[in-house]
Steps between C-alpha positions, in 0.01 A plus 500: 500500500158659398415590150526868556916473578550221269353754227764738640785265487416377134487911434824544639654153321349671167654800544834388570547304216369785290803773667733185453411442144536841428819535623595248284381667173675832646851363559489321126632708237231569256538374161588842319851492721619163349662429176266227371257793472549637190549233238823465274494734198621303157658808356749605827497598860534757726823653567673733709606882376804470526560223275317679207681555170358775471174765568168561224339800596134436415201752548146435545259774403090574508515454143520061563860499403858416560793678397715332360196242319756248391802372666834270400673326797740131456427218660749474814469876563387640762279822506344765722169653383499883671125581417418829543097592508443838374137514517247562725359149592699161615603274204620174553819318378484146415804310331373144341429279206100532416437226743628721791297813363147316478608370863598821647159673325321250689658550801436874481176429425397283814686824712282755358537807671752368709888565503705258320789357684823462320615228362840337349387642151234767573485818669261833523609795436368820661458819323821714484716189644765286392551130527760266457456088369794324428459197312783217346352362190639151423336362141429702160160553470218791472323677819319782596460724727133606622276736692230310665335812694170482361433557103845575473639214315191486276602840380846351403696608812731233373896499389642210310853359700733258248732294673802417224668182503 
């Protein structure tokens, strides 16, 4: 075989296990679609609407706040968050413990101008819409819930969530 077609062959070899190994990768369900991707949450978990106790209608506004600022569920109960964003620009939604807040803030800070996915415990909400997170708390504690869009939670786009015993 001269050097010029073993060249081609080696090409071709190359090649093939480049489409092969990227097939691979394709047919493997990326990270973000498995459980183990978001990490378990000390304070509850996710739950389904129809299991929720009941509804807290929450709005976020230009003016870096939620309405209602403070909130009272029990441990064992199961709630659905229906934020409504009445301003002009997106605000985020973020239920956690200040652990999960400075992680989220990070997170939106590494995405920078791009669009947040949701997650188990955060969502963005688009002017004029309405959202739905339904969460089952399971130990007493305090949370909060936060706006990570950018400067928002520095200006106190924060509301205080107690979880009775």
């Amino acid at each position: 075989m001269t050097t010029r077609k073993l060249g081609f062959v080696l090409a071709a070899l190359a090649l093939a296990s480049a489409v092969v190994a990227c097939g691979e990768t394709a047919t493997t369900a990326p990270a973000s679609d498995t459980a183990d991707d978001h990490p378990e949450f000390s304070f509850g978990e996710p739950a389904d609407a129809a299991s929720a106790d009941r509804v807290i209608e929450i709005t976020a506004s230009d003016d870096f706040r939620f309405d209602p600022a403070s909130i009272e569920v029990s441990a064992g109960e199961t709630a659905t968050f229906r934020v409504t964003n009445i301003g002009a620009i997106p605000h985020d939604f973020t239920l956690g413990d200040e652990s999960t807040q400075q992680a989220h803030a990070e997170e939106m800070e590494e995405m920078a101008g791009m669009s947040m996915p949701d997650e188990p415990n955060a969502m963005v909400v688009a002017p004029g819409e309405t959202r739905e997170l339904t969460w089952h708390f399971t130990k007493a504690g305090d949370l909060l819930i936060g706006c990570h869009e950018t400067g928002h939670y520095a200006a106190g786009m924060i509301a205080q969530v107690t979880v009775q015993g």
